[in-house]
PDB file of C-alpha atoms and ligand atoms in Angstrom:
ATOM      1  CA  UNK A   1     -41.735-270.728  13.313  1.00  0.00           C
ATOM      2  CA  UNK A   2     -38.530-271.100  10.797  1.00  0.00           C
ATOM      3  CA  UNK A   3     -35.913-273.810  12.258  1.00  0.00           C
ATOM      4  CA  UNK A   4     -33.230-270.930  12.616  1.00  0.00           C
ATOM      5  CA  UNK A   5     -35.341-269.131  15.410  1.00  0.00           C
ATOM      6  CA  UNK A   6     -33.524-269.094  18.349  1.00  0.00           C
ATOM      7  CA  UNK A   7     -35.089-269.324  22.125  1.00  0.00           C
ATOM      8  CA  UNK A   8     -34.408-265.815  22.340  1.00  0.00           C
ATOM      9  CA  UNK A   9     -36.754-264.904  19.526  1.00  0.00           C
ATOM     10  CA  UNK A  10     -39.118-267.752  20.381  1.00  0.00           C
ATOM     11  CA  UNK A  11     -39.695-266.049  23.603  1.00  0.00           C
ATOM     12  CA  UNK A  12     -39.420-262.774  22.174  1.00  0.00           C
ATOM     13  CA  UNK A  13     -42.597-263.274  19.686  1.00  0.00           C
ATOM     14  CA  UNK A  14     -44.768-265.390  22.972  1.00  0.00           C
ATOM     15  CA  UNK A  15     -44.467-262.217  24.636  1.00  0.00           C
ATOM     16  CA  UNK A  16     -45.212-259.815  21.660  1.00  0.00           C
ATOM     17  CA  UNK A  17     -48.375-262.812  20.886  1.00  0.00           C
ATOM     18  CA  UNK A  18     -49.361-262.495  24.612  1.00  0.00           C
ATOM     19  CA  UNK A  19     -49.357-258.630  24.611  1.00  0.00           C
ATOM     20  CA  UNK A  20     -51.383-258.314  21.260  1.00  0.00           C
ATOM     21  CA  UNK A  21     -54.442-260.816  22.654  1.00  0.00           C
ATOM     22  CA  UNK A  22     -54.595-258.257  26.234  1.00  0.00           C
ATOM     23  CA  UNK A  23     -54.161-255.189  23.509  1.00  0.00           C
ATOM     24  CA  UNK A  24     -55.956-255.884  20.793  1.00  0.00           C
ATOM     25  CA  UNK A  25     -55.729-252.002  19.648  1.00  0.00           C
ATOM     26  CA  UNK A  26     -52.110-252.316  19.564  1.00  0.00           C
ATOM     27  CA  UNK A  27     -51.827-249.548  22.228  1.00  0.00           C
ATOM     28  CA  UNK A  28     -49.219-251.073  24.471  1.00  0.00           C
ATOM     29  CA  UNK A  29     -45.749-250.137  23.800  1.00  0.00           C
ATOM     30  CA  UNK A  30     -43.113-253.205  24.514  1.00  0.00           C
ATOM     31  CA  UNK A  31     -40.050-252.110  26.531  1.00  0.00           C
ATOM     32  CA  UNK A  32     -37.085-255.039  26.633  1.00  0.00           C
ATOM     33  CA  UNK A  33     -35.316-254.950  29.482  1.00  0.00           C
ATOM     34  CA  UNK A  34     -31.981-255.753  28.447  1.00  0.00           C
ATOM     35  CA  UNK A  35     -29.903-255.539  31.901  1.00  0.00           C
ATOM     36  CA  UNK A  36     -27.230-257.541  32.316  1.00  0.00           C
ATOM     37  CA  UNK A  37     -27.849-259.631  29.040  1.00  0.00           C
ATOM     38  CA  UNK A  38     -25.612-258.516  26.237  1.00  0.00           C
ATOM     39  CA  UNK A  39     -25.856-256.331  23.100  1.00  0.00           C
ATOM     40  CA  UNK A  40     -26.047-259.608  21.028  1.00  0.00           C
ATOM     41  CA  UNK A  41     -29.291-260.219  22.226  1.00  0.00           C
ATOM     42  CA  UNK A  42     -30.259-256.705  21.764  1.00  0.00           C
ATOM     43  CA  UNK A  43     -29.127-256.223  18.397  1.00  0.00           C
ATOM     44  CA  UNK A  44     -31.269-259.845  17.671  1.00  0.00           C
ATOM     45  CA  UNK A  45     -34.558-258.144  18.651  1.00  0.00           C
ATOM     46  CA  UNK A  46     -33.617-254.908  17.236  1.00  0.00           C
ATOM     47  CA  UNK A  47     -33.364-257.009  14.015  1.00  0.00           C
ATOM     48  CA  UNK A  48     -36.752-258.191  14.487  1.00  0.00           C
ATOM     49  CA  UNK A  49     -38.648-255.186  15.155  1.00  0.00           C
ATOM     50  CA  UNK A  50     -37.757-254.297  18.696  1.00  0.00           C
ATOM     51  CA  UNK A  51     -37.359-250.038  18.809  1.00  0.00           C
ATOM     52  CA  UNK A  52     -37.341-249.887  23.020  1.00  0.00           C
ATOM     53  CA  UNK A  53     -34.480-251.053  25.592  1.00  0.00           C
ATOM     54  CA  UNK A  54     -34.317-250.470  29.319  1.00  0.00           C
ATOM     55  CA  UNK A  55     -31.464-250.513  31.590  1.00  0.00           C
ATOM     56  CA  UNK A  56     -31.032-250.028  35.406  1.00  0.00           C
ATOM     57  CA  UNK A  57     -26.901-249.554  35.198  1.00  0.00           C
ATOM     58  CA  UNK A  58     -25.845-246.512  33.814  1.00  0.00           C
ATOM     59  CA  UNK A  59     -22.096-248.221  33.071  1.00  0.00           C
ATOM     60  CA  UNK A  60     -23.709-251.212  31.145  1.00  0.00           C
ATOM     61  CA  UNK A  61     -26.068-249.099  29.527  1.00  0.00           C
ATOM     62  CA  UNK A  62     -24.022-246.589  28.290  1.00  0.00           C
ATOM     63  CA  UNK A  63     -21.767-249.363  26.667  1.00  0.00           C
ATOM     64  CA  UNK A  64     -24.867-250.813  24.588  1.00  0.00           C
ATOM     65  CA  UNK A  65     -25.850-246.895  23.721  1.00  0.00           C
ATOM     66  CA  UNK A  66     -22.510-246.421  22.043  1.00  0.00           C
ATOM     67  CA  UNK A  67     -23.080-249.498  19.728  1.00  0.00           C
ATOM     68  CA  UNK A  68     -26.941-248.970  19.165  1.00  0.00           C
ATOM     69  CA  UNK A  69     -27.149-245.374  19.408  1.00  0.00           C
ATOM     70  CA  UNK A  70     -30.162-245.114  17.204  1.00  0.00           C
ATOM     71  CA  UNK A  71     -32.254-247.317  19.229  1.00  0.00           C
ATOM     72  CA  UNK A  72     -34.642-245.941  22.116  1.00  0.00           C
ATOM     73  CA  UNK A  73     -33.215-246.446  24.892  1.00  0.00           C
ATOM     74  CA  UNK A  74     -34.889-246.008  28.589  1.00  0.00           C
ATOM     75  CA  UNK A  75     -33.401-245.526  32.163  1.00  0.00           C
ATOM     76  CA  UNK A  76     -35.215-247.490  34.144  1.00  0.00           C
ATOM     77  CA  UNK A  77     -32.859-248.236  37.416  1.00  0.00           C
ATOM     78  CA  UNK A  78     -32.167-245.781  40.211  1.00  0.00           C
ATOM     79  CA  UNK A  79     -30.493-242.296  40.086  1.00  0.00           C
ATOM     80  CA  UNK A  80     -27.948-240.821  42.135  1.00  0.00           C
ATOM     81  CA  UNK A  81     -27.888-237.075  41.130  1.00  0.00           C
ATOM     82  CA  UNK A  82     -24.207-237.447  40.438  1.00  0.00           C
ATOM     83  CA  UNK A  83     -25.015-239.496  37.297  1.00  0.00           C
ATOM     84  CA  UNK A  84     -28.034-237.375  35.697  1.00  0.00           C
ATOM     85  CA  UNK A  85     -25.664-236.072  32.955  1.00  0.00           C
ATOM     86  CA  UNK A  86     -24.729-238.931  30.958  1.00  0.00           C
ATOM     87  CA  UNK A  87     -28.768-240.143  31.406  1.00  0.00           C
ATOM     88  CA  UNK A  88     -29.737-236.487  30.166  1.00  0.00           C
ATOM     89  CA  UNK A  89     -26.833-237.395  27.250  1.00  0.00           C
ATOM     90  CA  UNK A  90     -27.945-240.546  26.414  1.00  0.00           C
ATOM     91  CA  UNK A  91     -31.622-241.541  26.620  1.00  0.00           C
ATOM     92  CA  UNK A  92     -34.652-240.784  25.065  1.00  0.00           C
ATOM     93  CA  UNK A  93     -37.075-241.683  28.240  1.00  0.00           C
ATOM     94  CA  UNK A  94     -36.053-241.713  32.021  1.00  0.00           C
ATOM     95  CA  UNK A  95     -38.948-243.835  34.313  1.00  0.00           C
ATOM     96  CA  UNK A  96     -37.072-243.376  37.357  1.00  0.00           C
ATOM     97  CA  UNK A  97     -37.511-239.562  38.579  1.00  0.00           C
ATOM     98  CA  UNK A  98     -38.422-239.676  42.523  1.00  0.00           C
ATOM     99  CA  UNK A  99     -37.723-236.149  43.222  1.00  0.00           C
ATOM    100  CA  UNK A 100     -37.415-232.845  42.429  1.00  0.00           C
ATOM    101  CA  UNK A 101     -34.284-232.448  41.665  1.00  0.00           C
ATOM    102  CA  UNK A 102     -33.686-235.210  39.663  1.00  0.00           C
ATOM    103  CA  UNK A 103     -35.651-233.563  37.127  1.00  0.00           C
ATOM    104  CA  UNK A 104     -34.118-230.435  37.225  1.00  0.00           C
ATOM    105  CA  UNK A 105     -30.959-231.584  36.722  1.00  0.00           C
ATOM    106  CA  UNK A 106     -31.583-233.592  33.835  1.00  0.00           C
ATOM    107  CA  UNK A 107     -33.451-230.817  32.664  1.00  0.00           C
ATOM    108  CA  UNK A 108     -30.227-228.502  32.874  1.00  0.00           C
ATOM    109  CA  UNK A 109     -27.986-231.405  31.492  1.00  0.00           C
ATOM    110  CA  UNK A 110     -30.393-231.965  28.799  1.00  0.00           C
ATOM    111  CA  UNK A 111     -28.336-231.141  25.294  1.00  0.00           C
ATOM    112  CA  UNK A 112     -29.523-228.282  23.190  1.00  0.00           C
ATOM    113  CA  UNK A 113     -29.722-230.128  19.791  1.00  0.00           C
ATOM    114  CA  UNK A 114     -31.592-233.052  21.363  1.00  0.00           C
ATOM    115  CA  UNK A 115     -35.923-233.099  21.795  1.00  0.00           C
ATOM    116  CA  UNK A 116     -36.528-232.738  25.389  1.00  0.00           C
ATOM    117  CA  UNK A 117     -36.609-235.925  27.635  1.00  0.00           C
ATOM    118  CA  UNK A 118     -39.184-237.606  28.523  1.00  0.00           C
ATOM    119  CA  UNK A 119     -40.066-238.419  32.031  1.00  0.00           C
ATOM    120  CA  UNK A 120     -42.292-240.301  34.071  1.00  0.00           C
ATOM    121  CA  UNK A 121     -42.021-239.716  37.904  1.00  0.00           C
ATOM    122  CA  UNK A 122     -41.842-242.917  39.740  1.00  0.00           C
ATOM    123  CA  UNK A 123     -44.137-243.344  42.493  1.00  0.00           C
ATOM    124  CA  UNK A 124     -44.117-246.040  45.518  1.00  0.00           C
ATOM    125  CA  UNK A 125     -47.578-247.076  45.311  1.00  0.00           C
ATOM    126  CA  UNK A 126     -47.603-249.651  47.974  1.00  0.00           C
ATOM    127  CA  UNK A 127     -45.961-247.734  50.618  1.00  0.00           C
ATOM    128  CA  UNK A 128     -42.871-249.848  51.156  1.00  0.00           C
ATOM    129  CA  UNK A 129     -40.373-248.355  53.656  1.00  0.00           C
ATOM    130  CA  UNK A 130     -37.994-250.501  51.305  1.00  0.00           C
ATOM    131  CA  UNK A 131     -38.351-248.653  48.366  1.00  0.00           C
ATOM    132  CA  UNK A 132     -37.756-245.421  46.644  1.00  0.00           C
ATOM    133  CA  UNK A 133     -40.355-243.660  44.874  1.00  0.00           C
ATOM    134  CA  UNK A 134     -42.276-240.733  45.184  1.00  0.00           C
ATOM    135  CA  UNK A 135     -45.190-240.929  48.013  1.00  0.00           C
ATOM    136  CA  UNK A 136     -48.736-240.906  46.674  1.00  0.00           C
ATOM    137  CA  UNK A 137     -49.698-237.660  48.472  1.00  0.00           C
ATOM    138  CA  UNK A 138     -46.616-235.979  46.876  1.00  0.00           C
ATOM    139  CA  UNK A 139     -47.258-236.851  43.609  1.00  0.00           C
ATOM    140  CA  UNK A 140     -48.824-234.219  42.407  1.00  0.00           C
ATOM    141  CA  UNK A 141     -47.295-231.053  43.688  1.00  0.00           C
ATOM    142  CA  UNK A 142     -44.032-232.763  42.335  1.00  0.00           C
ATOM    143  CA  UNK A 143     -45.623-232.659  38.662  1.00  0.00           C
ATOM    144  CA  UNK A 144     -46.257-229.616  38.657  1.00  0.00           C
ATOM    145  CA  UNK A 145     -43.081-228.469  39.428  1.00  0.00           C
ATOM    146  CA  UNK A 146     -41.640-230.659  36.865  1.00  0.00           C
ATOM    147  CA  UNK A 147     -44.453-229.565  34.148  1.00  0.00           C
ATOM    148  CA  UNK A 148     -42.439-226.587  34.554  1.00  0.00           C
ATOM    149  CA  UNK A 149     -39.040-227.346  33.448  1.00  0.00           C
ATOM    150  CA  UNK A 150     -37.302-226.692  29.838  1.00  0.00           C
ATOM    151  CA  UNK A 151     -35.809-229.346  27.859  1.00  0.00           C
ATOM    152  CA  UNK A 152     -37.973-232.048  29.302  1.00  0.00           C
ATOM    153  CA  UNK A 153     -41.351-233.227  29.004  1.00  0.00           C
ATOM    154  CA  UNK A 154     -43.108-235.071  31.915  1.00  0.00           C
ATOM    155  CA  UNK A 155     -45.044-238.563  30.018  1.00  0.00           C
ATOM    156  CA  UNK A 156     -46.891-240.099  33.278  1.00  0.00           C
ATOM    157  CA  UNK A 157     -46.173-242.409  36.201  1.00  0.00           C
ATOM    158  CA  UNK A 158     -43.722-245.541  36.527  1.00  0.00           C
ATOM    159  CA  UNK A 159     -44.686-248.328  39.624  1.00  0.00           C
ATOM    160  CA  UNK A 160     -43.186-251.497  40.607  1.00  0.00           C
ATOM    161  CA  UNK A 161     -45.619-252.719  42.874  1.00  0.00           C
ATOM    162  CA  UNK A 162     -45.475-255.150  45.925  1.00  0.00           C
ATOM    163  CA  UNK A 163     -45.318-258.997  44.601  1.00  0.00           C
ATOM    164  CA  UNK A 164     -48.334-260.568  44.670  1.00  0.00           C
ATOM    165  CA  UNK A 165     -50.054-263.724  42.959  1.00  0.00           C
ATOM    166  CA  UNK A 166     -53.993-262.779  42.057  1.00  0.00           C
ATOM    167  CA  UNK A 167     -54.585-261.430  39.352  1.00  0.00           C
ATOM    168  CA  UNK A 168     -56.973-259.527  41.651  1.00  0.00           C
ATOM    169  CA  UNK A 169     -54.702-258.399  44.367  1.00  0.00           C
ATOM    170  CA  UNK A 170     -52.486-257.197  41.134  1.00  0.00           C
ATOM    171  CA  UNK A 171     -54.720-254.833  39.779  1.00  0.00           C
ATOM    172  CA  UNK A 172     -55.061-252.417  43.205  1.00  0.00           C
ATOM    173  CA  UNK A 173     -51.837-251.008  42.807  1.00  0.00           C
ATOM    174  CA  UNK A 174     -52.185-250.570  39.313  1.00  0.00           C
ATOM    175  CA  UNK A 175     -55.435-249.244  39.300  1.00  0.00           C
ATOM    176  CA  UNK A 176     -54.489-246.435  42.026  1.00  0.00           C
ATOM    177  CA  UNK A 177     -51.645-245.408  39.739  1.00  0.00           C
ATOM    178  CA  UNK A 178     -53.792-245.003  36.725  1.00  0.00           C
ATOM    179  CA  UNK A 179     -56.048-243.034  39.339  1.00  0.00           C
ATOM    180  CA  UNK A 180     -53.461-240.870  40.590  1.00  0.00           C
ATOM    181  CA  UNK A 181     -52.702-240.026  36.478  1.00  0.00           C
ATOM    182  CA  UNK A 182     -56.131-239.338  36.246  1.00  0.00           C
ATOM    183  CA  UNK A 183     -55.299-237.018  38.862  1.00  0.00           C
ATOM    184  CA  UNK A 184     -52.438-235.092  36.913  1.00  0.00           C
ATOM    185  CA  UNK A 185     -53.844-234.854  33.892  1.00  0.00           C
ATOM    186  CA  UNK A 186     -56.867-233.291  35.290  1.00  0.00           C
ATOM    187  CA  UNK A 187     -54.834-230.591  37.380  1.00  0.00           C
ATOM    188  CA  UNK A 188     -52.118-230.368  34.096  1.00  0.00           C
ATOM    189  CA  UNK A 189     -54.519-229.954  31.019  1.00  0.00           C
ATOM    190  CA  UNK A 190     -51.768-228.664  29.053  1.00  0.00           C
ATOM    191  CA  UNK A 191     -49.593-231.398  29.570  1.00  0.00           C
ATOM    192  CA  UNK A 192     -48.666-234.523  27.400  1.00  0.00           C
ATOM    193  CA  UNK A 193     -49.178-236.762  30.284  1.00  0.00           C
ATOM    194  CA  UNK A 194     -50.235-240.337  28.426  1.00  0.00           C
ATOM    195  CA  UNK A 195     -48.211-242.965  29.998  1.00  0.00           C
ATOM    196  CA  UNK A 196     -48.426-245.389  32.238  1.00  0.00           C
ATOM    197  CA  UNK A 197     -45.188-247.573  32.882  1.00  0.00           C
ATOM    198  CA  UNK A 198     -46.372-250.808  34.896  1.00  0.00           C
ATOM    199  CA  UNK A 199     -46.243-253.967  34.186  1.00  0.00           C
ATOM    200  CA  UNK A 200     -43.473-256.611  34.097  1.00  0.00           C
ATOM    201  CA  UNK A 201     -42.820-260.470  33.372  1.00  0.00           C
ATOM    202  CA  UNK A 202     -44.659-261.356  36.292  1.00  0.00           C
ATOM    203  CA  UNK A 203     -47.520-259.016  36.313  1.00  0.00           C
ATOM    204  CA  UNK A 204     -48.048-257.859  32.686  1.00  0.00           C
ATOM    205  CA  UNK A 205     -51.833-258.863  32.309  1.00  0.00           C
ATOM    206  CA  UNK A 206     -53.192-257.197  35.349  1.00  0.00           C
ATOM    207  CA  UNK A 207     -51.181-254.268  34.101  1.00  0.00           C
ATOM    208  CA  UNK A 208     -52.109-254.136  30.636  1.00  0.00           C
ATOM    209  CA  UNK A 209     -56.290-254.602  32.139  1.00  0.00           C
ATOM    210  CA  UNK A 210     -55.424-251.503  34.006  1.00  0.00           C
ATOM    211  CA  UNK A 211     -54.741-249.170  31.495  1.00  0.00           C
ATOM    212  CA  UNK A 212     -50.446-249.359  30.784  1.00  0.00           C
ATOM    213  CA  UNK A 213     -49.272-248.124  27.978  1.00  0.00           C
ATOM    214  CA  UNK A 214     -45.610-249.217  28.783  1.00  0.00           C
ATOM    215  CA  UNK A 215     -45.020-252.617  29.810  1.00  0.00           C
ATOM    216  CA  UNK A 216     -41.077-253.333  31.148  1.00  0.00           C
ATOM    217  CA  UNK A 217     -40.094-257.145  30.515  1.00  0.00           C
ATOM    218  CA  UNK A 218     -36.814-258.437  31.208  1.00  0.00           C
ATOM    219  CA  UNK A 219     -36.611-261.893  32.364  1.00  0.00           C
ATOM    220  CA  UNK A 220     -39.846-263.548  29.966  1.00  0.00           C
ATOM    221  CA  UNK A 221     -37.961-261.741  26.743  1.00  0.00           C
ATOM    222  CA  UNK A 222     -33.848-262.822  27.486  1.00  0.00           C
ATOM    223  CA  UNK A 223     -34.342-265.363  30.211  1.00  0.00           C
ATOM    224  CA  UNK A 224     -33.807-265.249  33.555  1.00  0.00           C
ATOM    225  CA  UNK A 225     -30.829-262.911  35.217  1.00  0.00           C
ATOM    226  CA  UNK A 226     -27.612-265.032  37.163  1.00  0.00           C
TER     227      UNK A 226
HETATM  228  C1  PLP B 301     -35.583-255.558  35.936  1.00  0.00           C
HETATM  229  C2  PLP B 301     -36.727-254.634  35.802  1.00  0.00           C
HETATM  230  C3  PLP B 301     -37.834-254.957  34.993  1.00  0.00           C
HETATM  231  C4  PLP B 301     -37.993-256.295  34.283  1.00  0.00           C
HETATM  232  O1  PLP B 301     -38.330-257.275  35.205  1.00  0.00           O
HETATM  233  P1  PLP B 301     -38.693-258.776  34.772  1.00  0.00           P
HETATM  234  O2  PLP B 301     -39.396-259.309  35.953  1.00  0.00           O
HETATM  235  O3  PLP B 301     -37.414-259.455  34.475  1.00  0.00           O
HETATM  236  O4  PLP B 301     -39.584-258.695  33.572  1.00  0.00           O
HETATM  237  C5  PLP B 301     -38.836-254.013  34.876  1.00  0.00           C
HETATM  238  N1  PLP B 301     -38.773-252.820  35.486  1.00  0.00           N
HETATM  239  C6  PLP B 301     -37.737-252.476  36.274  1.00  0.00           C
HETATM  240  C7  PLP B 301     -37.733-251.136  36.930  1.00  0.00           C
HETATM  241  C8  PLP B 301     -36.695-253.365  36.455  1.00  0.00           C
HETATM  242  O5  PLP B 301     -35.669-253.018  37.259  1.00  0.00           O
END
């Protein structure tokens, strides 16, 4: 480690040294989770290697976009249909699609000269009247309506499950979304559907042993959020 390394990068490369002994193929794609932390920090890991950002505010986010534009950039937070055209505008990935017509509007808001959006449909594995999220048993049938739209291309499945501290009692929810992708792909044969997004500071081993191919850390990468 060279003297000028800041925490920032020191925590950066723990997490990137963490991920690569769980992956040894190299198959797990690092997203930072840049929320509320500023474009300083982003640009820092952008320096050092760091293609993919995710943001939950659509304000905040679009602010960073417009001075890294050629980054990859993710929506990650929750949509109000009101606000699918700027996301259909500005990002290459969306993990947050919990219905229908979500999709279709970013679909119809996608811009011509772009390559289609991708999209993962986020599902509320645990059940949690709190939450949004697609219901397991309507997973499906809401694939295959979006495996129908233009200008986008639907990736896989995005989870935050319930908090929990086994490793153990981590893997269930993880495991029945990898299932339920099993499911899709095997009704959808024609379909690129190769992600998994799951996995975050405090769950990203039981994640990674269960098959993600996106993992979303904020808080081990910047530091915790005020
Ligand atoms: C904030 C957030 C993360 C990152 O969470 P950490 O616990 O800070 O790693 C991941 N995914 C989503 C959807 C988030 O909102």
């Amino acid at each position: 480690m060279t003297i000028e390394q800041t925490p920032l990068l020191q925590r950066y490369q723990q997490v990137k040294g963490h991920i690569a002994k769980l992956d040894p193929a190299g198959k797990v794609r690092l997203l930072a989770v840049s929320k509320t932390k500023p474009i300083e920090d982003v640009l820092a890991l952008a320096e050092n290697g760091q293609l993919d950002f995710g943001e939950n505010y659509l304000q905040e986010a679009l602010a960073k976009i417009e001075q890294a534009p050629s980054l990859c950039w993710h929506f990650i937070g929750p949509i109000q249909s009101n606000k699918t055209k700027p996301i259909a505008e500005h990002f290459s990935w969306v993990h947050s699609v919990d219905r229908l017509k979500i999709a279709q509007r970013l679909s119809q808001q996608r811009p011509a000269n772009l390559p289609p959006l991708n999209i993962l449909l986020a599902v509320n594995i645990d059940a949690e009247a709190s939450k949004s999220g697609l219901a397991v048993d309507e997973v499906l049938a809401t694939a295959e309506q979006v495996a129908e739209l233009p200008n986008i291309t639907l990736r896989g499945l995005m989870a935050i499950p319930k908090k929990s501290d086994s490793l153990a009692a981590q893997r269930k929810p993880f495991k029945a979304l990898k299932d339920l992708l099993t499911l899709c792909q095997t009704a959808l044969p024609n379909q690129t559907l190769d992600t998994l997004s799951m996995g975050m500071s405090g769950d990203l081993e039981a994640a990674i042993d269960e098959g993600a191919t996106i993992v979303r850390i904020g808080t081990d990468i910047f530091g915790a959020r005020t």
